[in-house]
Coordinates of C-alpha atoms in Angstrom, one line a residue:
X1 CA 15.1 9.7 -19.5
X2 CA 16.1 7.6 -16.6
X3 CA 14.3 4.2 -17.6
X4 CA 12.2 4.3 -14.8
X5 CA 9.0 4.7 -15.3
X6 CA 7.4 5.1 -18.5
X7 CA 9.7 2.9 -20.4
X8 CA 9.6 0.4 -17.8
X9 CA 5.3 0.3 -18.0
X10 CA 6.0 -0.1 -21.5
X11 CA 7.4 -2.6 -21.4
X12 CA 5.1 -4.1 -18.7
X13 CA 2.2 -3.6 -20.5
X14 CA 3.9 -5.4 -23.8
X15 CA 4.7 -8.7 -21.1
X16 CA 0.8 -8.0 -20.1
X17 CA -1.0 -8.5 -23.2
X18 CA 1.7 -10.0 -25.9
X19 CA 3.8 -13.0 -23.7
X20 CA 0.8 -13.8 -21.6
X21 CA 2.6 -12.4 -18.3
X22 CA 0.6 -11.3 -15.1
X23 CA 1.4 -7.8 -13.6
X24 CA 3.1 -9.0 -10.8
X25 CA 5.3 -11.9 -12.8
X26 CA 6.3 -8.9 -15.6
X27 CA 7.1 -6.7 -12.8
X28 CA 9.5 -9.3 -11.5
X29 CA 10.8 -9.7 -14.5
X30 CA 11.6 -6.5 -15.5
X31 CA 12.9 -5.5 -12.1
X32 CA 15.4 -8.6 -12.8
X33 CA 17.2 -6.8 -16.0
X34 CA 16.5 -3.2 -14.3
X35 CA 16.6 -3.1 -10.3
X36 CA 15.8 0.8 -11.1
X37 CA 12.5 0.2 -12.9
X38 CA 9.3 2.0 -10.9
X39 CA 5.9 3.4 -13.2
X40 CA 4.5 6.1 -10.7
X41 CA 1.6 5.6 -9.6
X42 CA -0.6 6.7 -12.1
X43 CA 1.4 4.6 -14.7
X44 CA 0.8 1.8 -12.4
X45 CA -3.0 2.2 -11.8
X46 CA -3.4 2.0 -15.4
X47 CA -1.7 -1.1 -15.4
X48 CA -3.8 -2.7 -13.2
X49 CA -6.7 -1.2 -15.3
X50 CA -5.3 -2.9 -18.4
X51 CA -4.9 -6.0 -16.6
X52 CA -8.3 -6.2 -15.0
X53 CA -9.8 -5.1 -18.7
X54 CA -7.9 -8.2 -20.1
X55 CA -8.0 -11.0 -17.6
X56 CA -10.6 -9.5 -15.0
X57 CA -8.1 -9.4 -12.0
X58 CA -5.5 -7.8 -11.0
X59 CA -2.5 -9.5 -9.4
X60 CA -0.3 -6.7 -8.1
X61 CA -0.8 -3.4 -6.3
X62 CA 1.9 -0.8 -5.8
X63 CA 1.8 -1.0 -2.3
X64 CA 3.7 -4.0 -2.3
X65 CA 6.4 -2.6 -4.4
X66 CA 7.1 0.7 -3.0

């Protein structure tokens, strides 16, 4: 209801996959247009999962977000 989370890793996996976007870049990104965007944790860990499925790395961890 807020925007925070699951929209917001939505949205991040969309950047992810569809514009070519790293995790951490997309982050940024969407943290520009909404400063209260945060997936929880588990939201976030499946990020990186998709991330790692589709490039083989991940390039952002939520310890250096929280």
């Amino acid at each position: 209801m807020a925007g925070r989370s699951r929209s917001a890793t939505i949205t991040l996996a969309y950047l992810v996959k569809c514009r070519g976007y790293d995790l951490a870049s997309a982050f940024e990104r969407v943290r520009t247009q909404r400063p209260s965007a945060m997936p929880n944790l588990g939201f976030w860990r499946q990020l990186e999962a998709f991330e790692m499925q589709l490039r083989g790395k991940a390039s952002a961890t939520p310890e250096g977000y929280v």
